[in-house]
Each structure stands twice: as structure tokens, then as C-alpha cells.
Steps between C-alpha positions, in 0.01 A plus 500: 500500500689198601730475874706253647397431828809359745392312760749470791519209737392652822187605289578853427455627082606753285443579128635713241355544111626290240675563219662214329823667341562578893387276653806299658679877558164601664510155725798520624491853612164482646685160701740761614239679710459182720836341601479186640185449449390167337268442226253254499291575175477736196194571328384708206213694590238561168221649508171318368180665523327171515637349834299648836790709594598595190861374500660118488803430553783228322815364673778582314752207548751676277510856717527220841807403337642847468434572794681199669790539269525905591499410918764201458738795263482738872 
């Protein structure tokens, strides 16, 4: 199971499953549960078995941009 994680500027997060043919729809209305709300990260979450807590997470630069280009649209 893979998540994005959004990570909001006044250090809140929420997270919602991924699925890649979605994935900008399912942004963007997840985004719309927080108005003005700034982001200041996205990360995937994956799971790995190996690491201590069992997940790791990646910034995902391209999702950051999405993100930034959705709140400048509103």
C-alpha cells in the first residue's frame, strides 16, 4: 500500500491512498478539505519491512508542484 502524506506548514498532515491514474484528481480534492492552508512538503509513504518502523518516506517534488500550482488557480 502506498499514501501520500501532505504536510502543511503550521505542521499539521493528512494522507490519502495512491493511485496513479488519480492521482492529481485525488490531490486536488483532498486540497479542497483544507482551504487556505499552505503546504510545505509532500511525501510518498511506502512501506518497507526492513526500516525500524516499517515505513520510509520520499519527497515528491513533482506532487509539491501540484500542489502550489492548484492554491495559486483559487
Amino acid at each position: 500500500m502506498r499514501r501520500v502524506v501532505i504536510r502543511f506548514a503550521d505542521g499539521t498532515t493528512t494522507s490519502f491512498d495512491l493511485v496513479e491514474e488519480r492521482l492529481e484528481q485525488d490531490l486536488r480534492h483532498h486540497l479542497g478539505f483544507f482551504p487556505g492552508k499552505r503546504v510545505a512538503r509532500v511525501e510518498e509513504q511506502i512501506y518497507d519491512p526492513t526500516h525500524p518502523r516499517r515505513f520510509r518516506y520520499e519527497r515528491r517534488e513533482d506532487l509539491e508542484a501540484l500542489c502550489l500550482s492548484y492554491t495559486k488557480e483559487r
